[in-house]
Coordinates of C-alpha atoms in Angstrom, one line a residue:
M1099 CA -58.6 -4.3 -6.6
L1100 CA -56.7 -7.5 -7.3
A1101 CA -53.8 -7.4 -9.7
A1102 CA -50.7 -9.5 -10.6
Y1103 CA -47.2 -8.1 -10.0
C1104 CA -43.8 -9.3 -11.1
T1105 CA -42.1 -8.7 -7.7
S1106 CA -38.8 -10.4 -8.5
K1107 CA -37.2 -12.7 -11.0
E1108 CA -39.7 -15.4 -12.0
T1109 CA -42.0 -14.4 -9.1
I1110 CA -45.6 -13.4 -9.7
E1111 CA -47.8 -12.3 -6.8
V1112 CA -51.5 -11.5 -6.9
K1113 CA -52.4 -9.0 -4.3
D1114 CA -54.6 -5.9 -3.6
G1115 CA -53.6 -2.8 -5.4
P1116 CA -54.9 0.7 -6.0
S1117 CA -58.4 1.0 -7.3
A1118 CA -58.8 1.9 -11.0
E1119 CA -60.5 5.3 -10.9
P1120 CA -60.7 7.1 -14.3
G1121 CA -59.3 10.7 -14.6
A1122 CA -60.4 13.2 -17.1
G1123 CA -60.4 11.7 -20.6
E1124 CA -60.1 8.2 -19.2
V1125 CA -62.2 5.1 -18.8
T1126 CA -62.0 2.2 -16.5
V1127 CA -62.0 -1.2 -18.3
R1128 CA -63.1 -4.3 -16.5
V1129 CA -60.6 -6.8 -17.9
R1130 CA -62.1 -10.0 -19.2
S1131 CA -59.1 -11.6 -21.0
C1132 CA -55.4 -10.7 -21.1
G1133 CA -52.6 -12.5 -22.9
I1134 CA -49.1 -13.0 -21.7
C1135 CA -46.6 -11.6 -24.3
G1136 CA -43.0 -12.6 -25.0
S1137 CA -41.9 -9.2 -23.7
D1138 CA -43.8 -9.9 -20.5
L1139 CA -41.6 -13.1 -20.2
H1140 CA -38.5 -11.0 -20.7
F1141 CA -39.5 -9.0 -17.6
Y1142 CA -40.4 -12.3 -15.8
H1143 CA -37.0 -13.8 -16.5
G1144 CA -35.1 -10.6 -15.5
A1145 CA -33.8 -10.0 -19.1
L1146 CA -35.5 -6.6 -18.9
P1147 CA -36.1 -4.6 -15.7
A1148 CA -39.6 -4.9 -14.3
M1149 CA -41.5 -2.4 -12.1
A1150 CA -42.7 -4.4 -9.1
S1151 CA -45.4 -1.8 -8.4
V1152 CA -47.0 -2.0 -11.9
P1153 CA -49.2 -4.9 -13.1
P1154 CA -47.9 -6.2 -16.5
G1155 CA -50.1 -7.1 -19.5
H1156 CA -50.8 -5.2 -22.7
E1157 CA -52.9 -7.7 -24.7
F1158 CA -56.3 -7.3 -23.2
A1159 CA -60.0 -6.8 -23.8
G1160 CA -62.9 -6.1 -21.6
E1161 CA -65.9 -3.8 -20.9
I1162 CA -66.1 -0.2 -19.8
S1163 CA -67.1 0.0 -16.1
A1164 CA -66.7 3.8 -15.5
L1165 CA -66.2 7.0 -17.5
G1166 CA -64.0 9.9 -16.6
E1167 CA -64.8 13.5 -17.0
G1168 CA -65.2 14.7 -20.6
V1169 CA -65.4 11.2 -22.2
S1170 CA -68.0 11.1 -25.0
G1171 CA -69.0 8.4 -27.5
W1172 CA -68.6 5.6 -25.0
A1173 CA -70.9 4.1 -22.4
V1174 CA -70.6 1.8 -19.4
G1175 CA -71.0 -1.8 -20.6
D1176 CA -69.4 -1.2 -24.1
R1177 CA -67.1 -4.1 -25.1
V1178 CA -63.7 -2.8 -26.1
V1179 CA -60.1 -3.8 -27.0
V1180 CA -57.3 -1.4 -25.9
E1181 CA -54.4 -0.2 -28.0
P1182 CA -52.1 0.1 -25.1
I1183 CA -50.0 3.2 -25.9
R1184 CA -50.3 6.4 -23.9
S1185 CA -48.9 9.3 -26.0
C1186 CA -48.8 13.1 -25.9
R1187 CA -51.2 13.4 -28.9
D1188 CA -49.5 16.7 -29.9
C1189 CA -46.0 16.0 -31.3
E1190 CA -45.2 15.5 -35.0
Y1191 CA -45.2 11.7 -34.5
C1192 CA -48.6 11.7 -32.9
T1193 CA -50.2 14.0 -35.4
S1194 CA -48.8 12.0 -38.4
G1195 CA -50.2 8.7 -37.0
R1196 CA -46.8 7.5 -35.8
Y1197 CA -47.8 7.8 -32.1
H1198 CA -45.8 4.6 -31.4
L1199 CA -42.6 6.8 -31.8
C1200 CA -43.8 9.7 -29.6
P1201 CA -41.0 10.6 -27.2
R1202 CA -43.4 10.5 -24.3
R1203 CA -45.1 7.2 -25.2
V1204 CA -45.7 4.7 -22.5
L1205 CA -46.8 1.1 -23.1
L1206 CA -49.4 0.0 -20.6
G1207 CA -48.1 -2.8 -18.5
T1208 CA -44.5 -1.4 -18.3
F1209 CA -44.5 2.0 -16.5
H1210 CA -48.2 2.3 -16.3
P1211 CA -50.7 -0.4 -15.0
G1212 CA -51.6 -3.0 -17.5
G1213 CA -54.3 -5.6 -18.0
L1214 CA -53.3 -8.4 -15.6
A1215 CA -55.7 -6.9 -13.1
E1216 CA -59.4 -6.9 -12.4
A1217 CA -59.7 -3.5 -13.9
V1218 CA -57.4 -0.8 -15.4
T1219 CA -57.8 2.9 -16.4
V1220 CA -56.9 3.8 -20.0
P1221 CA -57.2 6.9 -22.1
A1222 CA -60.4 6.9 -24.1
Y1223 CA -58.4 7.5 -27.3
T1224 CA -56.9 4.0 -26.9
L1225 CA -60.3 2.2 -27.3
Y1226 CA -61.6 0.2 -30.2
R1227 CA -65.1 -1.3 -30.2
L1228 CA -65.1 -5.1 -30.0
P1229 CA -67.4 -6.4 -32.8
D1230 CA -70.3 -8.5 -31.7
S1231 CA -68.8 -11.4 -33.6
L1232 CA -65.7 -11.5 -31.4
D1233 CA -65.6 -12.5 -27.8
F1234 CA -63.1 -11.2 -25.2
E1235 CA -60.6 -14.0 -25.8
L1236 CA -60.4 -13.1 -29.5
G1237 CA -60.3 -9.4 -28.5
A1238 CA -57.1 -10.1 -26.5
L1239 CA -55.5 -11.4 -29.7
V1240 CA -55.9 -8.1 -31.5
E1241 CA -52.7 -6.5 -30.0
P1242 CA -50.2 -9.3 -31.0
L1243 CA -51.8 -9.6 -34.4
A1244 CA -51.5 -5.8 -34.9
V1245 CA -47.7 -6.1 -34.1
A1246 CA -47.5 -8.6 -37.0
V1247 CA -49.6 -6.4 -39.3
H1248 CA -47.2 -3.5 -38.6
G1249 CA -44.2 -5.8 -39.3
L1250 CA -45.6 -6.4 -42.8
H1251 CA -46.5 -2.9 -43.7
I1252 CA -43.1 -1.4 -42.7
V1253 CA -41.5 -3.6 -45.5
N1254 CA -44.5 -3.3 -47.9
V1255 CA -45.3 -7.0 -48.2
A1256 CA -47.6 -7.4 -51.3
A1257 CA -49.8 -10.1 -52.8
G1258 CA -47.9 -12.7 -54.8
E1259 CA -44.6 -12.3 -52.9
K1260 CA -42.7 -15.0 -51.1
V1261 CA -42.1 -14.4 -47.4
L1262 CA -40.1 -16.2 -44.8
V1263 CA -41.0 -15.9 -41.1
L1264 CA -38.2 -16.7 -38.7
G1265 CA -39.7 -18.2 -35.6
S1266 CA -43.1 -19.6 -34.8
G1267 CA -43.8 -18.1 -31.3
T1268 CA -46.8 -15.9 -31.0
I1269 CA -45.6 -13.0 -33.1
G1270 CA -44.2 -15.4 -35.7
L1271 CA -47.5 -17.3 -35.9
M1272 CA -49.4 -14.0 -36.1
S1273 CA -47.1 -13.0 -38.9
V1274 CA -48.0 -16.1 -40.8
A1275 CA -51.6 -15.2 -40.6
A1276 CA -51.0 -11.6 -41.6
V1277 CA -48.9 -12.6 -44.6
R1278 CA -51.6 -15.0 -45.8
Y1279 CA -54.2 -12.2 -45.4
A1280 CA -52.0 -10.0 -47.5
G1281 CA -52.1 -12.6 -50.3
A1282 CA -48.4 -13.6 -50.1
D1283 CA -46.9 -17.1 -49.8
V1284 CA -45.3 -17.8 -46.5
V1285 CA -42.7 -20.3 -45.2
A1286 CA -42.1 -20.4 -41.4
T1287 CA -39.3 -21.8 -39.3
Y1288 CA -40.0 -23.4 -35.9
R1289 CA -38.2 -24.9 -32.9
H1290 CA -40.9 -27.0 -31.3
D1291 CA -43.2 -29.4 -33.2
H1292 CA -46.4 -27.8 -31.8
Q1293 CA -45.3 -24.5 -33.2
G1294 CA -44.7 -25.9 -36.7
E1295 CA -48.1 -27.5 -36.6
A1296 CA -49.7 -24.2 -35.6
A1297 CA -47.9 -22.4 -38.5
Q1298 CA -49.4 -24.9 -41.0
R1299 CA -52.9 -24.4 -39.6
L1300 CA -52.5 -20.7 -40.1
G1301 CA -51.6 -21.1 -43.8
A1302 CA -47.8 -21.6 -44.1
S1303 CA -47.1 -23.4 -47.3
R1304 CA -44.2 -25.1 -45.7
V1305 CA -42.5 -25.2 -42.3
V1306 CA -38.8 -25.7 -41.6
R1307 CA -37.1 -26.7 -38.4
G1308 CA -34.8 -23.8 -37.3
S1309 CA -31.8 -26.2 -37.1
E1310 CA -32.4 -27.3 -40.8
M1311 CA -32.4 -24.0 -42.7
T1312 CA -29.6 -24.9 -45.2
G1313 CA -30.6 -24.0 -48.7
L1314 CA -33.3 -21.4 -47.9
E1315 CA -31.0 -18.7 -49.4
M1316 CA -31.7 -20.3 -52.8
E1317 CA -35.4 -19.8 -52.7
G1318 CA -35.6 -16.1 -53.5
F1319 CA -37.6 -14.7 -50.5
D1320 CA -38.8 -11.2 -51.2
A1321 CA -39.0 -10.5 -47.5
V1322 CA -37.9 -12.1 -44.2
I1323 CA -39.8 -11.3 -41.0
E1324 CA -37.6 -11.9 -37.9
T1325 CA -39.6 -12.6 -34.8
I1326 CA -37.2 -14.4 -32.5
G1327 CA -34.8 -11.8 -31.0
G1328 CA -33.3 -12.5 -27.6
T1329 CA -29.7 -13.7 -28.3
A1330 CA -30.4 -15.5 -31.5
P1331 CA -28.2 -15.1 -34.6
T1332 CA -31.3 -14.4 -36.7
L1333 CA -30.3 -11.0 -38.2
T1334 CA -27.3 -12.5 -39.9
Q1335 CA -29.4 -15.5 -41.0
A1336 CA -32.1 -13.2 -42.5
L1337 CA -29.5 -11.2 -44.4
G1338 CA -28.1 -14.4 -45.9
I1339 CA -31.5 -15.8 -46.9
V1340 CA -33.4 -12.8 -48.3
R1341 CA -32.9 -12.2 -52.1
A1342 CA -30.8 -9.3 -53.5
G1343 CA -32.9 -6.2 -53.1
G1344 CA -35.1 -7.8 -50.5
R1345 CA -36.4 -6.5 -47.2
V1346 CA -36.0 -7.7 -43.6
S1347 CA -38.5 -6.7 -40.9
V1348 CA -37.2 -7.0 -37.3
L1349 CA -39.9 -7.8 -34.8
G1350 CA -38.0 -9.9 -32.3
L1351 CA -37.0 -8.2 -29.1
F1352 CA -33.2 -8.5 -28.8
T1353 CA -32.1 -8.3 -25.2
Q1354 CA -28.4 -7.5 -25.9
P1355 CA -26.4 -6.1 -28.8
T1356 CA -26.2 -8.4 -31.8
S1357 CA -24.1 -8.7 -34.9
L1358 CA -25.0 -8.9 -38.6
H1359 CA -23.1 -9.6 -41.8
A1360 CA -22.8 -6.0 -43.1
L1361 CA -21.2 -7.1 -46.4
N1362 CA -24.3 -9.0 -47.3
L1363 CA -26.3 -5.9 -46.3
M1364 CA -24.3 -3.8 -48.8
L1365 CA -23.7 -6.2 -51.7
K1366 CA -27.3 -7.4 -51.8
E1367 CA -28.8 -3.9 -51.1
I1368 CA -31.1 -5.2 -48.4
S1369 CA -33.5 -2.9 -46.6
V1370 CA -33.6 -3.7 -42.8
V1371 CA -36.4 -2.1 -40.8
G1372 CA -37.0 -2.4 -37.1
G1373 CA -40.6 -2.6 -36.0
I1374 CA -42.1 -1.6 -32.7
T1375 CA -45.8 -2.1 -31.7
Y1376 CA -48.3 -0.5 -34.2
C1377 CA -49.5 2.8 -35.6
R1378 CA -51.9 4.4 -38.1
P1379 CA -50.0 4.4 -41.4
G1380 CA -53.0 5.7 -43.4
L1381 CA -56.8 5.7 -43.2
H1382 CA -56.7 2.4 -41.3
S1383 CA -54.6 1.6 -38.3
D1384 CA -52.8 -1.7 -37.7
F1385 CA -55.4 -2.4 -35.0
D1386 CA -58.2 -1.9 -37.6
T1387 CA -56.5 -4.4 -39.9
A1388 CA -56.0 -6.9 -37.1
L1389 CA -59.7 -6.6 -36.2
R1390 CA -60.7 -7.4 -39.8
I1391 CA -58.5 -10.4 -39.9
L1392 CA -60.0 -11.7 -36.6
E1393 CA -63.5 -11.2 -37.9
Q1394 CA -62.7 -13.4 -40.9
H1395 CA -60.4 -16.0 -39.3
G1396 CA -61.1 -15.8 -35.6
E1397 CA -61.7 -19.4 -34.9
T1398 CA -58.5 -20.5 -36.6
L1399 CA -56.5 -17.9 -34.6
R1400 CA -58.3 -19.0 -31.4
T1401 CA -56.4 -22.3 -31.7
L1402 CA -53.3 -20.3 -30.7
V1403 CA -54.8 -19.9 -27.2
T1404 CA -53.5 -23.1 -25.6
H1405 CA -53.9 -22.4 -21.9
R1406 CA -56.4 -20.3 -19.8
F1407 CA -56.0 -19.3 -16.1
S1408 CA -57.8 -17.2 -13.6
L1409 CA -56.2 -14.1 -12.2
S1410 CA -55.4 -16.0 -8.9
Q1411 CA -53.4 -18.5 -11.0
A1412 CA -51.2 -15.8 -12.6
A1413 CA -48.0 -17.3 -11.3
E1414 CA -48.9 -20.7 -12.9
A1415 CA -49.9 -18.9 -16.1
F1416 CA -46.4 -17.3 -16.4
A1417 CA -44.6 -20.5 -15.5
T1418 CA -46.6 -22.3 -18.2
A1419 CA -46.0 -19.6 -20.8
A1420 CA -42.2 -19.8 -20.1
D1421 CA -42.1 -23.6 -20.4
K1422 CA -42.4 -24.6 -24.0
S1423 CA -42.5 -28.3 -23.0
S1424 CA -46.0 -27.4 -21.9
N1425 CA -46.8 -27.0 -25.6
S1426 CA -48.0 -23.5 -24.8
V1427 CA -48.4 -20.9 -27.6
K1428 CA -50.6 -18.1 -26.2
V1429 CA -51.5 -18.2 -22.5
H1430 CA -54.5 -16.1 -21.4
V1431 CA -55.4 -14.9 -17.9
N1432 CA -59.1 -14.2 -17.5
P1433 CA -59.7 -12.0 -14.4

C-alpha cells in the first residue's frame, strides 16, 4: 500500500508500507481526500518530532473497503468522515464525552497511521456518515472545522456577541465561519492578502492586517480566538484586546513556552481556555455541528481548498502548503 512519510526535516517520501487490514472493531477506509494541517507542517519543519514510520494526515474522508470482526451498522462502500482520535472508551473522560482528554488518546497521523495513504484502518467508533450532499473534498474539511467549533464552545460564544479571530490560516478561517454560524459578529486579523480576502468571503465584517492592530482594544470584543501559535506574541495581544470579563480561546499550537501579561489577566478578570481537537459536549458532538455547517455552507467553505495533488505528489503538496507565497490556504492530497 502506498503512503506518504515524513522521513526527515522537510522531506516527504511516498513508498510502499504495510497493508491496512482491519482488526476487531475496526474498518479499513479507502482514503479519497486528505488535508494537510498546520500541525502536519510543524512536523514537516521539525518543530515537533515526527515518526518516520507513520503516515501523517488526520483530516480525511473516504469509503469503507473492509470490515473487521464485530463491526455492525456499517457496510463496504459506505462514505465516511473520520474523527481521528483513538481513545480507551472507558475512563471518566471518555464516558463523559471528553474523549479528547483521555490519557491514552492517540491522534491518527501522529503515533498511529493517518490518512496520507491509499487506505487506513480506524476504529469503527470514529466514523461519521458523509451526507449525500457532501463530496469527499468537503468531508475532509469536517475535521478542521470541528476544531474551530470546539474553540467557540469552550468559551461559550453566543449570538449577538463580538468576536475577534487572531489569524486567518485554516483554523482562523474555519473559526470565522463557525462564529458566523453561531450568530455572532466577527473581525479577523490576517498576514497575507489572500487570507484576508478569504476571511471576508466567510463572513468577517472587517479584516485587519496583523501589523495594524492598534486600537482594537477599544472595540469591546467579548471573546478572542487565538489561532496562530508558533512563536507569536498573540496571547499577550489577546489579553490586551479582549474586554474586561471577556474570554480567550487558545487554538494555536505553540511550539515553545510563551509569555503573557498576567496583570491584564487579573485586573480584567479574563478567562483563558486552551482548546485541543474536539469532543461531544452534549447531545451533539463538535463533528456533528461541523457537518451541519458544511451542509449549509459547503460551497463557500470549498473555496478554502486552493491546491489539490495526487498521493504521488505529496512532497510537492507539503512544499506548497508551507509556502504562503503560493497563496495556499488548504492543500488537499487525493490518493
